[in-house]
Short mmCIF file of C-alpha atoms and ligand atoms in Angstrom, two decimals:
data_model
loop_
_atom_site.label_atom_id
_atom_site.label_comp_id
_atom_site.label_asym_id
_atom_site.label_seq_id
_atom_site.Cartn_x
_atom_site.Cartn_y
_atom_site.Cartn_z
CA MET A 1 0.12 -0.25 0.11
CA ILE A 2 1.26 3.44 -0.73
CA VAL A 3 0.22 6.87 1.07
CA THR A 4 0.45 10.27 -0.76
CA LEU A 5 0.71 13.31 1.56
CA LYS A 6 -0.89 16.58 0.91
CA THR A 7 1.31 19.23 -0.55
CA GLY A 8 3.34 21.38 1.73
CA VAL A 9 3.21 18.91 4.77
CA LYS A 10 5.91 19.96 7.51
CA LYS A 11 9.02 17.51 8.52
CA THR A 12 7.16 16.75 11.62
CA GLU A 13 3.98 15.60 10.14
CA ILE A 14 5.86 13.37 7.70
CA ASP A 15 7.66 11.99 10.78
CA GLU A 16 4.00 11.12 12.62
CA VAL A 17 3.34 9.05 9.57
CA LEU A 18 6.64 7.48 9.55
CA ALA A 19 5.99 6.62 13.11
CA LYS A 20 2.38 5.13 12.76
CA ILE A 21 3.55 2.92 9.91
CA LYS A 22 6.13 1.31 12.25
CA GLU A 23 4.01 1.48 15.20
CA LEU A 24 1.51 -0.86 12.97
CA GLY A 25 4.80 -3.15 12.16
CA PHE A 26 5.64 -1.94 8.70
CA THR A 27 8.17 -0.60 7.31
CA PRO A 28 8.15 2.76 5.73
CA GLU A 29 9.70 3.77 2.67
CA LEU A 30 9.85 7.43 1.75
CA SER A 31 9.90 8.51 -1.95
CA LYS A 32 10.27 12.43 -2.31
CA GLY A 33 8.86 13.21 -6.00
CA THR A 34 9.24 16.90 -7.42
CA GLU A 35 5.67 17.46 -6.40
CA LYS A 36 4.44 15.05 -3.96
CA ILE A 37 5.69 12.71 -1.42
CA VAL A 38 4.77 9.18 -1.40
CA ILE A 39 5.15 6.45 1.35
CA GLY A 40 5.22 3.06 0.85
CA VAL A 41 4.00 0.96 3.85
CA ILE A 42 5.69 -2.41 3.34
CA GLY A 43 4.96 -5.56 5.31
CA GLU A 44 4.27 -9.13 4.30
CA GLY A 45 1.40 -9.91 1.64
CA ASN A 46 -1.25 -7.33 1.39
CA ARG A 47 -1.74 -7.42 5.58
CA ALA A 48 -1.60 -3.14 5.29
CA ILE A 49 -4.92 -3.33 3.52
CA ALA A 50 -6.50 -3.84 6.93
CA TYR A 51 -5.19 -0.51 8.21
CA ARG A 52 -6.61 1.79 5.49
CA ASN A 53 -8.85 3.52 7.47
CA VAL A 54 -6.34 4.26 10.09
CA PHE A 55 -3.86 6.09 7.26
CA GLU A 56 -7.32 7.64 5.42
CA SER A 57 -8.16 9.31 9.00
CA MET A 58 -4.70 10.85 9.11
CA GLU A 59 -4.79 14.78 8.70
CA GLN A 60 -1.63 14.74 6.26
CA ILE A 61 -2.31 12.08 4.19
CA GLU A 62 -4.33 12.76 0.97
CA THR A 63 -4.67 9.53 -0.67
CA VAL A 64 -4.14 5.73 0.29
CA THR A 65 -3.60 3.26 -2.83
CA PRO A 66 -3.32 -0.39 -2.17
CA ILE A 67 -0.56 -1.84 -4.57
CA SER A 68 -2.11 -5.12 -5.91
CA LYS A 69 1.21 -6.42 -7.27
CA PRO A 70 3.42 -8.78 -5.55
CA TYR A 71 6.21 -6.29 -6.20
CA LYS A 72 5.94 -2.73 -4.77
CA MET A 73 8.73 -0.51 -4.69
CA VAL A 74 9.69 -1.43 -8.19
CA SER A 75 6.26 -0.64 -9.29
CA ARG A 76 4.83 2.63 -11.32
CA GLU A 77 2.38 2.79 -8.68
CA PHE A 78 4.68 3.36 -6.10
CA LYS A 79 6.84 5.87 -8.03
CA LYS A 80 5.41 7.51 -11.19
CA THR A 81 8.80 9.37 -12.33
CA ASP A 82 11.46 7.32 -13.93
CA THR A 83 14.41 6.34 -12.12
CA ARG A 84 17.49 7.93 -13.03
CA ILE A 85 20.92 6.53 -11.67
CA ASP A 86 23.38 9.24 -11.89
CA PHE A 87 26.80 7.79 -12.22
CA ASP A 88 30.14 8.95 -12.91
CA GLY A 89 29.14 11.95 -14.75
CA PHE A 90 26.19 10.42 -16.86
CA SER A 91 22.72 9.37 -16.19
CA ILE A 92 21.25 5.85 -16.93
CA GLY A 93 17.33 6.30 -17.49
CA GLY A 94 17.62 9.72 -18.30
CA LYS A 95 17.25 11.27 -21.95
CA ASN A 96 20.54 9.93 -22.81
CA ILE A 97 21.12 6.17 -24.37
CA ILE A 98 23.95 4.47 -22.51
CA VAL A 99 25.80 1.98 -24.34
CA MET A 100 27.70 -0.74 -22.68
CA ALA A 101 30.29 -2.60 -24.87
CA GLY A 102 33.11 -4.94 -24.62
CA PRO A 103 34.23 -8.94 -24.66
CA CYS A 104 31.89 -11.62 -23.27
CA SER A 105 34.98 -12.71 -20.87
CA VAL A 106 38.39 -10.95 -20.44
CA ASP A 107 40.61 -13.16 -22.13
CA THR A 108 44.07 -11.54 -22.45
CA ARG A 109 45.05 -7.76 -21.18
CA ASP A 110 46.08 -6.72 -24.75
CA ASN A 111 42.77 -7.41 -26.22
CA LEU A 112 40.86 -5.78 -23.53
CA LEU A 113 42.86 -2.47 -23.41
CA ARG A 114 42.84 -2.43 -27.42
CA VAL A 115 38.91 -3.22 -27.53
CA ALA A 116 38.27 -0.45 -24.43
CA LYS A 117 40.19 2.16 -26.11
CA GLU A 118 38.42 1.87 -29.56
CA LEU A 119 35.13 1.77 -27.70
CA LYS A 120 35.88 4.78 -25.85
CA LYS A 121 36.78 6.40 -29.24
CA MET A 122 33.48 5.73 -30.69
CA GLY A 123 31.47 7.10 -27.98
CA ALA A 124 30.55 3.74 -25.81
CA HIS A 125 30.24 4.80 -22.26
CA ILE A 126 30.35 1.53 -20.02
CA LEU A 127 32.88 -1.19 -20.45
CA ARG A 128 31.51 -4.76 -20.40
CA GLY A 129 33.78 -7.89 -19.55
CA GLY A 130 33.29 -10.96 -17.35
CA ALA A 131 35.74 -12.11 -15.01
CA PHE A 132 33.46 -15.08 -13.47
CA LYS A 133 31.72 -16.75 -16.44
CA PRO A 134 28.87 -19.01 -15.91
CA ARG A 135 29.50 -21.39 -18.48
CA THR A 136 26.95 -24.58 -19.36
CA SER A 137 29.76 -26.91 -19.47
CA PRO A 138 32.13 -27.45 -16.56
CA TYR A 139 34.94 -27.95 -18.93
CA ALA A 140 34.30 -24.58 -20.41
CA PHE A 141 36.66 -21.65 -20.15
CA GLN A 142 35.35 -20.11 -16.37
CA GLY A 143 36.99 -16.91 -16.44
CA LEU A 144 40.20 -15.24 -15.28
CA GLY A 145 38.87 -14.31 -11.92
CA GLU A 146 40.38 -11.52 -10.21
CA GLU A 147 43.05 -11.08 -12.90
CA ALA A 148 40.36 -10.04 -15.35
CA LEU A 149 39.46 -7.81 -12.45
CA ARG A 150 42.96 -5.85 -12.37
CA TYR A 151 42.75 -5.70 -16.36
CA LEU A 152 39.25 -4.09 -16.31
CA ALA A 153 40.53 -1.74 -13.74
CA GLU A 154 43.43 -0.88 -15.79
CA ALA A 155 41.32 -0.32 -18.87
CA ARG A 156 39.01 1.85 -16.79
CA LYS A 157 42.21 4.04 -15.74
CA ALA A 158 43.54 4.16 -19.30
CA THR A 159 40.16 5.34 -20.85
CA GLY A 160 37.77 6.57 -17.93
CA MET A 161 35.18 4.24 -18.50
CA PRO A 162 33.77 2.57 -15.86
CA PHE A 163 33.03 -1.52 -15.88
CA VAL A 164 30.19 -3.83 -15.45
CA THR A 165 31.04 -7.37 -14.85
CA GLU A 166 29.00 -10.55 -13.44
CA VAL A 167 28.61 -11.48 -10.24
CA MET A 168 27.64 -15.41 -9.92
CA ASP A 169 27.47 -15.87 -6.23
CA THR A 170 27.51 -14.25 -2.68
CA ARG A 171 31.15 -15.11 -2.05
CA GLN A 172 32.32 -12.93 -5.05
CA VAL A 173 30.71 -10.02 -3.47
CA GLU A 174 33.56 -8.70 -1.18
CA LEU A 175 35.95 -8.82 -4.02
CA LEU A 176 33.67 -7.21 -6.69
CA GLU A 177 32.67 -4.34 -4.47
CA ARG A 178 36.41 -3.46 -4.44
CA TYR A 179 36.97 -3.53 -8.15
CA ALA A 180 33.64 -3.48 -9.91
CA ASP A 181 31.41 -0.03 -10.74
CA ILE A 182 28.43 -1.89 -11.86
CA TYR A 183 27.10 -5.44 -10.97
CA GLN A 184 25.82 -7.55 -13.61
CA VAL A 185 23.63 -10.36 -12.42
CA GLY A 186 23.05 -12.78 -15.43
CA ALA A 187 20.36 -14.56 -16.64
CA ARG A 188 21.35 -17.89 -14.78
CA ASN A 189 21.11 -15.87 -11.70
CA ALA A 190 17.89 -13.70 -12.35
CA GLN A 191 16.23 -15.75 -9.26
CA ASN A 192 19.19 -16.27 -6.95
CA PHE A 193 17.56 -14.71 -4.14
CA GLU A 194 20.45 -14.90 -1.85
CA LEU A 195 22.49 -13.09 -4.45
CA LEU A 196 19.92 -10.37 -5.09
CA LYS A 197 19.35 -9.81 -1.26
CA GLU A 198 23.37 -9.37 -0.79
CA LEU A 199 23.43 -6.76 -3.60
CA GLY A 200 20.85 -4.98 -1.91
CA SER A 201 23.35 -3.68 0.59
CA SER A 202 25.38 -2.35 -1.92
CA ARG A 203 24.95 1.19 -3.35
CA LYS A 204 26.52 0.15 -6.83
CA PRO A 205 24.05 -0.19 -9.84
CA VAL A 206 22.77 -3.87 -10.35
CA LEU A 207 22.41 -4.65 -13.99
CA LEU A 208 19.86 -7.33 -13.60
CA LYS A 209 19.15 -9.70 -16.73
CA ARG A 210 16.19 -11.54 -17.33
CA GLY A 211 16.38 -15.22 -16.65
CA MET A 212 15.69 -17.43 -19.97
CA ALA A 213 12.71 -18.85 -18.55
CA THR A 214 11.22 -15.94 -16.12
CA THR A 215 8.27 -13.84 -16.55
CA VAL A 216 8.07 -10.21 -16.53
CA GLU A 217 6.40 -10.36 -13.26
CA GLU A 218 8.75 -12.91 -11.77
CA TRP A 219 11.90 -10.33 -12.89
CA LEU A 220 10.45 -7.54 -11.44
CA MET A 221 10.21 -9.50 -8.18
CA SER A 222 13.75 -10.26 -8.28
CA ALA A 223 14.35 -6.48 -8.78
CA GLU A 224 12.13 -6.08 -5.62
CA TYR A 225 14.56 -8.17 -3.69
CA VAL A 226 17.29 -5.77 -4.48
CA VAL A 227 15.41 -2.26 -3.93
CA ALA A 228 13.34 -3.52 -0.85
CA LYS A 229 16.96 -4.75 0.92
CA GLY A 230 17.85 -0.95 0.16
CA ASN A 231 19.64 -0.59 -3.22
CA PRO A 232 17.18 1.42 -5.48
CA ASN A 233 19.83 1.39 -8.29
CA VAL A 234 18.74 -1.57 -10.49
CA ILE A 235 18.74 -1.53 -14.14
CA LEU A 236 16.24 -4.04 -15.69
CA CYS A 237 18.25 -5.98 -18.70
CA GLU A 238 16.04 -8.19 -21.63
CA ARG A 239 18.37 -10.89 -23.15
CA GLY A 240 16.32 -13.28 -24.47
CA ILE A 241 14.07 -16.06 -23.62
CA ARG A 242 13.59 -19.68 -24.42
CA THR A 243 10.90 -20.37 -27.02
CA PHE A 244 10.30 -23.08 -29.48
CA GLU A 245 12.28 -21.10 -31.91
CA THR A 246 15.94 -22.38 -32.78
CA ALA A 247 17.11 -20.27 -35.55
CA THR A 248 18.41 -17.96 -33.05
CA ARG A 249 19.81 -18.59 -29.74
CA PHE A 250 17.40 -17.17 -27.75
CA THR A 251 14.25 -14.91 -28.86
CA LEU A 252 14.71 -11.39 -28.01
CA ASP A 253 11.28 -10.22 -25.99
CA LEU A 254 11.45 -6.60 -27.22
CA ASN A 255 7.53 -6.48 -25.84
CA ALA A 256 9.00 -6.45 -22.72
CA VAL A 257 10.56 -2.99 -23.03
CA PRO A 258 7.21 -1.11 -23.23
CA VAL A 259 5.63 -3.63 -20.82
CA LEU A 260 8.18 -2.81 -18.60
CA LYS A 261 8.05 0.97 -18.84
CA HIS A 262 4.39 0.62 -18.11
CA LEU A 263 4.76 -1.32 -15.13
CA SER A 264 8.10 -0.13 -13.49
CA HIS A 265 9.87 3.23 -13.19
CA LEU A 266 13.39 1.51 -13.53
CA PRO A 267 15.63 1.80 -16.37
CA VAL A 268 15.50 -0.62 -19.22
CA PHE A 269 18.37 -2.03 -21.20
CA VAL A 270 18.49 -4.66 -23.98
CA ASP A 271 21.31 -7.20 -24.50
CA PRO A 272 20.90 -8.34 -28.50
CA SER A 273 24.10 -9.97 -28.12
CA HIS A 274 22.50 -12.91 -26.37
CA GLY A 275 19.14 -12.49 -27.63
CA VAL A 276 19.96 -13.54 -31.04
CA GLY A 277 23.55 -15.08 -30.73
CA VAL A 278 24.25 -14.75 -34.17
CA ARG A 279 26.46 -11.81 -35.29
CA ASP A 280 24.68 -10.57 -38.10
CA TYR A 281 21.29 -10.04 -36.44
CA ILE A 282 22.73 -8.16 -33.54
CA ALA A 283 22.55 -4.68 -35.24
CA PRO A 284 19.41 -5.07 -36.64
CA MET A 285 17.77 -5.94 -33.02
CA ALA A 286 20.14 -3.01 -31.59
CA ARG A 287 18.08 -0.58 -33.39
CA ALA A 288 14.94 -2.28 -32.57
CA ALA A 289 15.78 -1.81 -29.01
CA ILE A 290 16.24 1.91 -29.01
CA ALA A 291 13.33 2.61 -31.26
CA ALA A 292 11.39 0.38 -28.72
CA GLY A 293 12.10 3.00 -25.88
CA ALA A 294 15.32 1.01 -24.00
CA ASP A 295 17.43 3.30 -22.18
CA GLY A 296 20.55 1.44 -23.55
CA ILE A 297 22.16 -1.83 -24.80
CA ILE A 298 24.78 -3.89 -23.82
CA VAL A 299 26.73 -5.50 -27.09
CA GLU A 300 29.66 -7.93 -26.82
CA VAL A 301 32.65 -6.63 -28.94
CA HIS A 302 35.90 -8.36 -29.26
CA PRO A 303 38.95 -7.60 -31.24
CA ASN A 304 39.51 -10.88 -32.56
CA PRO A 305 36.33 -12.88 -32.12
CA ALA A 306 37.99 -15.97 -33.77
CA THR A 307 40.11 -16.00 -30.83
CA ALA A 308 37.37 -15.44 -28.07
CA LEU A 309 37.10 -18.04 -25.37
CA SER A 310 33.25 -17.62 -24.87
CA ASP A 311 30.44 -16.37 -27.14
CA ALA A 312 32.66 -16.10 -30.27
CA HIS A 313 30.09 -16.28 -32.84
CA GLN A 314 28.19 -13.39 -31.32
CA ALA A 315 31.08 -10.68 -31.00
CA LEU A 316 31.21 -8.00 -33.09
CA LEU A 317 34.39 -6.50 -34.12
CA PRO A 318 35.15 -2.82 -33.24
CA VAL A 319 34.46 -1.59 -36.87
CA HIS A 320 31.14 -3.09 -36.84
CA MET A 321 30.22 -1.41 -33.22
CA ALA A 322 31.35 1.79 -34.55
CA GLN A 323 29.11 1.53 -37.39
CA LEU A 324 26.41 0.43 -35.07
CA MET A 325 26.91 3.47 -32.90
CA LYS A 326 26.41 5.89 -35.71
CA GLU A 327 22.87 4.18 -36.71
CA LEU A 328 21.74 4.28 -33.16
CA ARG A 329 22.32 8.05 -32.82
CA GLY A 330 20.03 8.50 -35.46
CA ILE A 331 17.12 6.34 -34.08
CA ALA A 332 17.73 7.81 -30.75
CA ALA A 333 17.13 11.50 -32.32
CA ALA A 334 14.10 9.99 -34.08
CA VAL A 335 12.39 8.82 -30.75
CA GLY A 336 13.55 12.03 -28.78
CA ARG A 337 16.77 10.65 -27.16
CA GLU A 338 20.48 11.72 -27.39
CA LEU A 339 23.47 9.45 -27.95
C1 PEP B 401 27.27 -12.42 -20.80
O1 PEP B 401 26.82 -11.50 -20.62
O2 PEP B 401 28.27 -12.84 -21.19
C2 PEP B 401 26.15 -13.66 -20.14
C3 PEP B 401 26.39 -14.79 -19.60
O3 PEP B 401 24.75 -13.11 -20.31
P1 PEP B 401 23.42 -13.80 -19.85
O4 PEP B 401 23.52 -14.06 -18.40
O5 PEP B 401 22.41 -13.08 -20.18
O6 PEP B 401 23.47 -15.25 -20.66
MN1 MN B 402 28.46 -13.77 -23.44
#
């Protein structure tokens, strides 16, 4: 349930509402908009509804609105305005389209520094690179671990680009907290609830990929785990779902973009690389993602795909990525955005 306060309420009046919420055994979540102050009354299930009258009779409260969804704080009902994550001099979820790009996994220092410099030159904002890789086969390359994090930190220093990297387990959080700028939660961990709760204690943004068999509602509940634990900086990332179709690696569900924009205030990204898994189809789907209203994309780029140790056949060459950036600029402008 959310309560909306009357315009112009004083601090003491806000405190009274907060105290009442706590007295009844709920957790208050304050959200100050430009015009209105709303407070989420968070408790198990829909227990808060029973106290609707109590809140309606309080002087300083204008309206009481039950939230019928199983997720609360990430819902559009809780917060009407888009969440913007201000970060390292730019804003995720604002007018500007943000591009994350880099290799699937960090393999050599040389390759990483090379690609990072090229990406910076073409105007990408955030470097991606896996240090811990979730591989389907236990015999496939598992990532360079901390060595990769050192290379990523070096690339950040050389280019000024922050980096996003995947966290697979709660035991990796302590190490990654020291290196990473943005946590990536992969499709295979989209419902690793202990991990999501742990990331709720961080203030670093979390790029939350959609599970390959996760509904939009389940995905938003995953996001709720992070936000409810105290970290509001969640970015949702569509990366393709499992369907009967085998022509592409997954089926990129671009429907999810407007659906999420309707249901939630969180920024929405699209990962066309995993969504299609075929080099030639990535650019068209990246273009479609921006046209559909995504706030950004994450794309795999490798300076020499033939030697890449994971996802080689979906890696774009830097020259392809530079061309895509140009095309995306035109599409961004056509939909009232900037890149
Ligand atoms: C990745 O980004 O390399 C990755 C493994 O993505 P996903 O979790 O979406 O499969
Ligand atoms: Mn990959």
